[in-house]
Coordinates of C-alpha atoms and ligand atoms in Angstrom, one line a residue:
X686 CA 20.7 1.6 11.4
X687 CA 22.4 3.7 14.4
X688 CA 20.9 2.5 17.6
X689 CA 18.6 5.4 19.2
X690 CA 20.0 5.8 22.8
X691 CA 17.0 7.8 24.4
X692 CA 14.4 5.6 26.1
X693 CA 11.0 5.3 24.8
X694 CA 9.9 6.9 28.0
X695 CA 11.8 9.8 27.3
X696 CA 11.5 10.4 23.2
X697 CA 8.3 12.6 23.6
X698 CA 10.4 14.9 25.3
X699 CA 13.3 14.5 22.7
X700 CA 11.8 14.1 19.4
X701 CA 8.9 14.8 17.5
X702 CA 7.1 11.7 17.5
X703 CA 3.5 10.2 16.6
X704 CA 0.7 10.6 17.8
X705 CA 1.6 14.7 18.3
X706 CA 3.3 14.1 14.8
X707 CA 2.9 12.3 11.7
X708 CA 4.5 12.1 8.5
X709 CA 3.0 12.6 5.6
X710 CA 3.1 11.3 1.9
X711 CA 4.9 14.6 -0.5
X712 CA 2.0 13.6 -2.9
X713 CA -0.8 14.6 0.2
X714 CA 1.4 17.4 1.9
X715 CA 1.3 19.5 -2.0
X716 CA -2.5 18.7 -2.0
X717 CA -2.7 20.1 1.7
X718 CA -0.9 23.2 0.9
X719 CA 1.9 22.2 3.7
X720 CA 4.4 21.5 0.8
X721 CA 4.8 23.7 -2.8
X722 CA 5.1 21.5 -5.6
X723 CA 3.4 19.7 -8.1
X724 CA 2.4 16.1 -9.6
X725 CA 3.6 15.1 -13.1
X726 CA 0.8 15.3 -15.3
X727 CA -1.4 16.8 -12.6
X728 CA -2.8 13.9 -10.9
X729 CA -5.3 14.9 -8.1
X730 CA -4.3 13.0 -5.1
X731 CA -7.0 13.2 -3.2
X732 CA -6.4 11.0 0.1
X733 CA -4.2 12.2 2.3
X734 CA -1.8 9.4 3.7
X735 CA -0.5 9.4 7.0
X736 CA 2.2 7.3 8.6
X737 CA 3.5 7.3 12.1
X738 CA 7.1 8.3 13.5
X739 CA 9.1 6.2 16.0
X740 CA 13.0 7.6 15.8
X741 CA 13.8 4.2 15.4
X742 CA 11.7 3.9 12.3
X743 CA 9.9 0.1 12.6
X744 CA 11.1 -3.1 14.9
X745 CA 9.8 -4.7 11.8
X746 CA 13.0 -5.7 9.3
X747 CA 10.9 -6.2 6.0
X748 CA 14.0 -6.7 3.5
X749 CA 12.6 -4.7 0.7
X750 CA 11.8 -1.2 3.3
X751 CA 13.0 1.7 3.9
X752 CA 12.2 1.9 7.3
X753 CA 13.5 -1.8 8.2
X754 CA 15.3 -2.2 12.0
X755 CA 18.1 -3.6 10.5
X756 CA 18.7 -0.9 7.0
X757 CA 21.7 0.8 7.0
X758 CA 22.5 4.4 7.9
X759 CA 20.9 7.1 10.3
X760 CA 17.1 7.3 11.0
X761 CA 16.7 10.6 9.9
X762 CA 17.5 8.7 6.1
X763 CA 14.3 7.1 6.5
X764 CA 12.3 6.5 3.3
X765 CA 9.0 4.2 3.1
X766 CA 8.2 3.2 -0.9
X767 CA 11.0 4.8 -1.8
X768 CA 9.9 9.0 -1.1
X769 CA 10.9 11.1 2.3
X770 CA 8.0 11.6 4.4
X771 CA 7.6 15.1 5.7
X772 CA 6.9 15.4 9.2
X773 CA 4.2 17.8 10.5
X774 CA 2.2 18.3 13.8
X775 CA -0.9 15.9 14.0
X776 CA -3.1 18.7 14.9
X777 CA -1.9 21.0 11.8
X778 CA -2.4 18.1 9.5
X779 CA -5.9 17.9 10.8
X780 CA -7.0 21.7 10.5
X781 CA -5.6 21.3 7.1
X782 CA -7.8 18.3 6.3
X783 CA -10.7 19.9 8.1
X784 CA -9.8 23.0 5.7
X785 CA -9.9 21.3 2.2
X786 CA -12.5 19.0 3.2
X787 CA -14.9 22.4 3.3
X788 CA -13.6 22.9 0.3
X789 CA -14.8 19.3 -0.7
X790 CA -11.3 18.4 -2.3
X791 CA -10.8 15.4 0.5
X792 CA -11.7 11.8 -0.4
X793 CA -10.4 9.8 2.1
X794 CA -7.4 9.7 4.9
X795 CA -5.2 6.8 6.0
X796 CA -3.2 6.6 8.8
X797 CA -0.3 3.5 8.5
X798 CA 0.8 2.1 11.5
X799 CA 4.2 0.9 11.8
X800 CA 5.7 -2.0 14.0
X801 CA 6.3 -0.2 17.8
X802 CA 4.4 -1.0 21.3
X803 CA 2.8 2.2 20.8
X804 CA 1.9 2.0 17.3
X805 CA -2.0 0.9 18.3
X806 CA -2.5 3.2 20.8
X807 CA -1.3 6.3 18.8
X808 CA -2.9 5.0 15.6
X809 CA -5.8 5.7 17.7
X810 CA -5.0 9.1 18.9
X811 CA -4.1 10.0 15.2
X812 CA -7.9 8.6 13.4
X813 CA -9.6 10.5 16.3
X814 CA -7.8 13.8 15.7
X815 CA -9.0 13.8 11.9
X816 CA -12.3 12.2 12.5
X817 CA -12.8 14.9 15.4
X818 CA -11.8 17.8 12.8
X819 CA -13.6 16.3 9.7
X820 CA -16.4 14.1 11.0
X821 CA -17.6 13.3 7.2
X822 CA -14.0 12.4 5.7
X823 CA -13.9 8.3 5.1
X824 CA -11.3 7.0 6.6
X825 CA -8.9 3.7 6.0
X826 CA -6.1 2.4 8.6
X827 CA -3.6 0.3 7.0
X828 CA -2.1 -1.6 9.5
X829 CA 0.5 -4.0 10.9
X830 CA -1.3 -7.4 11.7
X831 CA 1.3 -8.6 13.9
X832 CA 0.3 -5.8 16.4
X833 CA -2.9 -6.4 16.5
X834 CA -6.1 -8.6 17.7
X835 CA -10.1 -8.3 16.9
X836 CA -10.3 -6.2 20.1
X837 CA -7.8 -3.6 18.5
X838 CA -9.6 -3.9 15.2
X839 CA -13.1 -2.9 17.0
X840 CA -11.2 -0.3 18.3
X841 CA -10.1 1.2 15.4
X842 CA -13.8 0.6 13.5
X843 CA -14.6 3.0 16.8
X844 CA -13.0 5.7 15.4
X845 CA -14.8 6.0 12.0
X846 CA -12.8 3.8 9.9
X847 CA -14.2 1.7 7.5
X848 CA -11.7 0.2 5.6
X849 CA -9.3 -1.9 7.3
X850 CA -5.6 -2.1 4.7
X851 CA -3.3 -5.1 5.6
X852 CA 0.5 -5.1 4.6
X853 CA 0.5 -8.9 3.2
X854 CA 3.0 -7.7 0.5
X855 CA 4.5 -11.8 -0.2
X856 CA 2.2 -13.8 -2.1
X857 CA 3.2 -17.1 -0.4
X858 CA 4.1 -18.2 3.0
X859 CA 8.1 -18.8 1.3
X860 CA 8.1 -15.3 -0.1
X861 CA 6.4 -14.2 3.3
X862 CA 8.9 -15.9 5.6
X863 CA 12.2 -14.8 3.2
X864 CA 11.5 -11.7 3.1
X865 CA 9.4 -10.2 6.1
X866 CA 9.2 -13.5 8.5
X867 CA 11.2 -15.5 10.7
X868 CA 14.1 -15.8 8.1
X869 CA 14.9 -12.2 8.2
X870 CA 14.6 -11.6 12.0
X871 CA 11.5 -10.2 11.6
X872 CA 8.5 -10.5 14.4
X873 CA 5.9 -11.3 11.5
X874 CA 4.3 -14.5 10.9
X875 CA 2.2 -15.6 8.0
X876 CA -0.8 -17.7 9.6
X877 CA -1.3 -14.6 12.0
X878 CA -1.5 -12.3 9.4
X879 CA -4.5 -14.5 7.8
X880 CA -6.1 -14.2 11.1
X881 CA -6.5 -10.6 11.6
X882 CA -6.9 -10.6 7.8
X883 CA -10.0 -12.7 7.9
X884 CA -11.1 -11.2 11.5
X885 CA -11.4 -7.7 10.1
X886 CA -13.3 -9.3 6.5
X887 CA -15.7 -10.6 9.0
X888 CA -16.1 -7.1 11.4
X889 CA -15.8 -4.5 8.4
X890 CA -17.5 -6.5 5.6
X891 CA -17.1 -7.6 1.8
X892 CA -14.4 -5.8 0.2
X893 CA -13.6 -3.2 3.3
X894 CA -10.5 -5.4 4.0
X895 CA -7.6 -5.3 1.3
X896 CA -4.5 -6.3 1.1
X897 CA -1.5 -4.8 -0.3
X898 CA 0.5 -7.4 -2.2
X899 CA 4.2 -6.2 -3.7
X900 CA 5.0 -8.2 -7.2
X901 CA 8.7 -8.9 -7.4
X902 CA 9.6 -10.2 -4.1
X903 CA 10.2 -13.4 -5.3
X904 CA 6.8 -15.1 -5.9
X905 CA 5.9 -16.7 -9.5
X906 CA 2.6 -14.9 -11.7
X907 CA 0.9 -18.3 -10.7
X908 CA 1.6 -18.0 -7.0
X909 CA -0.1 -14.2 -7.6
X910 CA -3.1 -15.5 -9.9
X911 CA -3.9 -18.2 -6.9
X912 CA -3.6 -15.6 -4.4
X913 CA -6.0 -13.0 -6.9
X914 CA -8.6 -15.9 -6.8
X915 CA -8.9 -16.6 -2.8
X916 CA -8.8 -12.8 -2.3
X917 CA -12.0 -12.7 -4.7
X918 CA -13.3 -15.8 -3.3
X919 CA -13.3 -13.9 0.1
X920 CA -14.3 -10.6 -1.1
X921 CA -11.1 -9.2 0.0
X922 CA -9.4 -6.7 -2.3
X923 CA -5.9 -7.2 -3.5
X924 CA -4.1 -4.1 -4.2
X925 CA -1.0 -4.4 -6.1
X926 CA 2.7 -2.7 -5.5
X927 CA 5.4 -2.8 -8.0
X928 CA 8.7 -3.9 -6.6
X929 CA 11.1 -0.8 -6.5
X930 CA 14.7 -1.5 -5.0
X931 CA 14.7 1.0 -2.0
X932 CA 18.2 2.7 -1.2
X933 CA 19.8 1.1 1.4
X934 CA 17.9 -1.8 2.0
X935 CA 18.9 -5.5 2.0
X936 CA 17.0 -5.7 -1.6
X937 CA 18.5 -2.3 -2.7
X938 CA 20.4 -4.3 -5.7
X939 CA 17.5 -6.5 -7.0
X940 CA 16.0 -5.4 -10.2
X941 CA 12.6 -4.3 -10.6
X942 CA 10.2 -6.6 -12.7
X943 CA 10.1 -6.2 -16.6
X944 CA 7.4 -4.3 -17.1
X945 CA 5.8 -6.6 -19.3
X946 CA 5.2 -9.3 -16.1
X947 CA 3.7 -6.0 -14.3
X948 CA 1.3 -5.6 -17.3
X949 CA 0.3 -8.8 -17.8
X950 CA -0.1 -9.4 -13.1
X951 CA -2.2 -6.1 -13.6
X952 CA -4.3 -7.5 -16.4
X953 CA -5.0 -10.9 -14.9
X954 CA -5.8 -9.9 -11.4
X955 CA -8.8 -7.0 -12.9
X956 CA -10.4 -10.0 -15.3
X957 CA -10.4 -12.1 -12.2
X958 CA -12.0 -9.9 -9.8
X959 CA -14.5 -8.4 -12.3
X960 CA -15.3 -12.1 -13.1
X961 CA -14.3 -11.5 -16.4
X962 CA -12.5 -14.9 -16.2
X963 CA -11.5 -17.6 -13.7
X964 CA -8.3 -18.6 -12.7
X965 CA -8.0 -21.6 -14.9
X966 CA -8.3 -19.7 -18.3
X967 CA -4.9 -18.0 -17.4
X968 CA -1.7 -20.0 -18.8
X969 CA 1.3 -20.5 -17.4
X970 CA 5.0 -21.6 -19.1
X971 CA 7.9 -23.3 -17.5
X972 CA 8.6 -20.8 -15.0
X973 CA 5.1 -20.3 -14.3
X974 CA 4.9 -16.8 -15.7
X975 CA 1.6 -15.9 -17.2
X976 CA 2.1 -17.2 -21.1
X977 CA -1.3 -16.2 -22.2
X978 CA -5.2 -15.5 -21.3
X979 CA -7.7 -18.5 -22.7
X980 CA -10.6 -15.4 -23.0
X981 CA -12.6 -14.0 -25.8
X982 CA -10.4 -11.6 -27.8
X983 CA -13.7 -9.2 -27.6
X984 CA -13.3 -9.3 -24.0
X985 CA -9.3 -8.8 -23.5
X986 CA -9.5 -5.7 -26.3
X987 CA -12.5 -4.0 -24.4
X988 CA -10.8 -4.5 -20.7
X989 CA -7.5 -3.3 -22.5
X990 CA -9.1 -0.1 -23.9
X991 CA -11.3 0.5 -20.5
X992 CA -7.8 1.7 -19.0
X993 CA -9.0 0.9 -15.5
X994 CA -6.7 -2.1 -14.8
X995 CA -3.8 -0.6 -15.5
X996 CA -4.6 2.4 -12.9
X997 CA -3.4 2.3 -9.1
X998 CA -5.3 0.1 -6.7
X999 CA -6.6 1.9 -4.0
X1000 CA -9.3 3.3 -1.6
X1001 CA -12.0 4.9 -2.6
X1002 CA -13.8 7.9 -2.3
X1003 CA -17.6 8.5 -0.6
X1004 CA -18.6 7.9 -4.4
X1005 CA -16.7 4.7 -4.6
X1006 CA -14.1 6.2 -7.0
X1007 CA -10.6 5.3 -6.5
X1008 CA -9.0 8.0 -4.3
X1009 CA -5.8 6.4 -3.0
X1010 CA -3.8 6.8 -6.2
X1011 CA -0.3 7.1 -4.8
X1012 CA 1.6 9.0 -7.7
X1013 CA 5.2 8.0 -7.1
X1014 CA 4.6 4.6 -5.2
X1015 CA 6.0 2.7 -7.8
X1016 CA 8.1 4.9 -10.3
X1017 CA 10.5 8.4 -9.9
X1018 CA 8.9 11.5 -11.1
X1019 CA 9.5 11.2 -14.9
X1020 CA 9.7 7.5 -15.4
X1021 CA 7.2 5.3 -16.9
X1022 CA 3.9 4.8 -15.3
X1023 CA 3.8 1.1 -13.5
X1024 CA 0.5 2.1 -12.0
X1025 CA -2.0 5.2 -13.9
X1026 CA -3.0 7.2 -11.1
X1027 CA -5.9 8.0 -13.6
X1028 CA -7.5 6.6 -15.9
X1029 CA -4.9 6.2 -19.1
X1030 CA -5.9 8.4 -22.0
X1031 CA -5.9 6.9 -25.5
X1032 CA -2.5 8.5 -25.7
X1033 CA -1.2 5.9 -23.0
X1034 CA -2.8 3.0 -24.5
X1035 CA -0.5 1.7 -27.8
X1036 CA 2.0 2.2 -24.7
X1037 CA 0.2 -0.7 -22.5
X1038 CA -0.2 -2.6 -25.6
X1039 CA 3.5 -2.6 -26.5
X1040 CA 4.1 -3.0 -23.0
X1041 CA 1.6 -6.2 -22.8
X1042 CA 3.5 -7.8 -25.9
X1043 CA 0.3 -9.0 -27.3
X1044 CA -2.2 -8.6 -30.0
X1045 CA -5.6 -7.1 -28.7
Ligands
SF4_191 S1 6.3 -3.6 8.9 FE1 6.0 -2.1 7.2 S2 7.1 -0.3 7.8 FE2 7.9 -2.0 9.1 S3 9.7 -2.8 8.0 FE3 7.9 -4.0 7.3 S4 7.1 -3.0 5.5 FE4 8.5 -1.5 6.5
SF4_192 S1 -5.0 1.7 -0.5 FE1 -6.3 2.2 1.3 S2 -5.3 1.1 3.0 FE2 -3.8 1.2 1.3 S3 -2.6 3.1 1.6 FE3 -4.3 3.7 0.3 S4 -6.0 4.4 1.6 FE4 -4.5 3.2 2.9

């Protein structure tokens, strides 16, 4: 990426940079009214997703991201999963929230932090601006472990937030280290990570902590299935990304995964954490992808049919409904659904079915 030349000293004088802006997911800024436009099939997004702006993007250089230190081509180019961001003042973002959330149409706001030394502080700035013009609204940080210790996760809990999100995105340390770690010239590290991970389980509770977790970077469908059963094990939640080659970054060329593995990952990882199953009924071939599920047929059909893990993972709601739905996270306007961001009608299901390539 073209090297910015103003010092950080300087760029709130030249740029229009968090915490007096923030960017905004396109889904969010059309339910805001900041942005016209719809969502393909209607899909209420209901949490508004906020991410902060550096104008060098992040001093992470996560291979798979848009953002990366090291991508290609001018800031201003900068995508994260795969959609532009619009940029908007902080404290229009927060009238607006404070404005819908009258209107009771607000289920919960996120503000993602990306890597920068000022990332904490402005994270901060940013949670108190909402919570200070919507006191009620729940709010989530997703944030970047590496910047972080239990002092600046009692400071965020300070704010209002009471759901702490963690980038993991590898499954394994291998996955962790080739793609976001030391390899790659990239300042995070895996056992630091499970710190903070297990640091904010302990301060925010039993499944208040989740991690995001991206399938296709590289990890087998057993590496995923033991990381689905710690995660339970802890009561943290896992919340799954499909893998979607981002323009311009080092990963740009790599495939998505079939579509099949993506069905199969969803279905294992919602038996598992509904204790529908353990671990060990799930089968594995040579390659260790998932070969078949040793589970009452009853049980597979009725999960299948439920819809529910096959929808987006995500934050929920003050009535503990899933609010974070991210249409677009994982798929272009138009394509095929990798993740519902509702619940799939009986029109979507002998879709899933064909896409699961078994019988129930
Ligand atoms: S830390 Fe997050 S925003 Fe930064 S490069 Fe990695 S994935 Fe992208
Ligand atoms: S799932 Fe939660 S932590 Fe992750 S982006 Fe959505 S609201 Fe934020």
């Amino acid at each position: 990426m073209s090297k910015i030349t103003v010092p950080a000293h300087l760029q709130n004088e030249y740029y229009a940079i968090s915490p007096e802006h923030v960017r905004i997911s396109s889904a969010a800024a059309i339910a805001l009214g900041l942005k016209s436009g719809r969502v393909f099939r209607d899909a209420h997004c209901g949490c508004v997703n906020l991410l902060e702006h550096y104008p060098q993007g992040c001093f992470a250089n996560c291979v798979y991201c848009g953002l990366a230190r090291e991508r290609p081509g001018v800031p201003e180019d900068n995508t994260f999963i795969r959609v532009a961001w619009p940029l908007y003042s902080t404290q229009l973002v927060a009238d607006k929230i404070a404005e819908r959330e009258r209107e009771g149409r607000i289920g919960r706001v996120c503000v993602s932090q990306v890597q920068d030394h000022r990332a904490n502080a402005d994270m901060i700035e940013i949670l108190t601006r909402v919570h200070d013009a919507a006191p009620a609204v729940p709010l989530s940080a997703l944030v970047s472990a590496t910047l972080l210790d239990e002092e600046w996760l009692r400071r965020i809990q300070a704010t209002g937030v009471d759901i702490i999100g963690i980038g993991l995105d590898a499954a394994t340390e291998d996955v962790f280290n080739r793609t976001r770690g030391k390899d790659v010239r990239s300042p995070h590290d895996w056992d630091h990570h499970w710190q903070i991970i297990r640091a904010a389980r302990r301060l925010y509770g039993p499944l208040n902590v989740n991690c995001h977790i991206i399938v296709g970077l590289g990890e087998t469908d057993r590496d995923l299935v033991n990381l689905f059963a710690q995660l339970h094990a802890e009561q943290i939640a896992a919340f799954l990304f499909s893998f979607n080659p981002e323009p311009g970054s080092a990963m740009q060329d790599l495939p998505r995964q079939p579509i099949r593995r993506w069905r199969r990952v969803q279905l294992a990882k919602y038996l598992i954490e509904n204790d529908r199953l353990t671990a060990h009924a799930i089968q594995f071939d040579a390659q260790d992808n998932i070969a078949a599920i040793d589970a009452p047929p009853q049980t597979l059909a009725e999960t299948i049919v439920a819809g529910r893990a096959f929808m987006t993972n995500g934050c929920p709601d003050r009535s503990g409904n899933m609010t974070c739905n991210r249409p677009y996270g994982s798929y272009r306007p138009g394509e095929e659904f990798r993740d519902y961001p509702f619940v799939p009608t009986a029109d979507d299901l002998p879709i899933i079915r064909e896409q699961l390539g078994w019988d129930a």
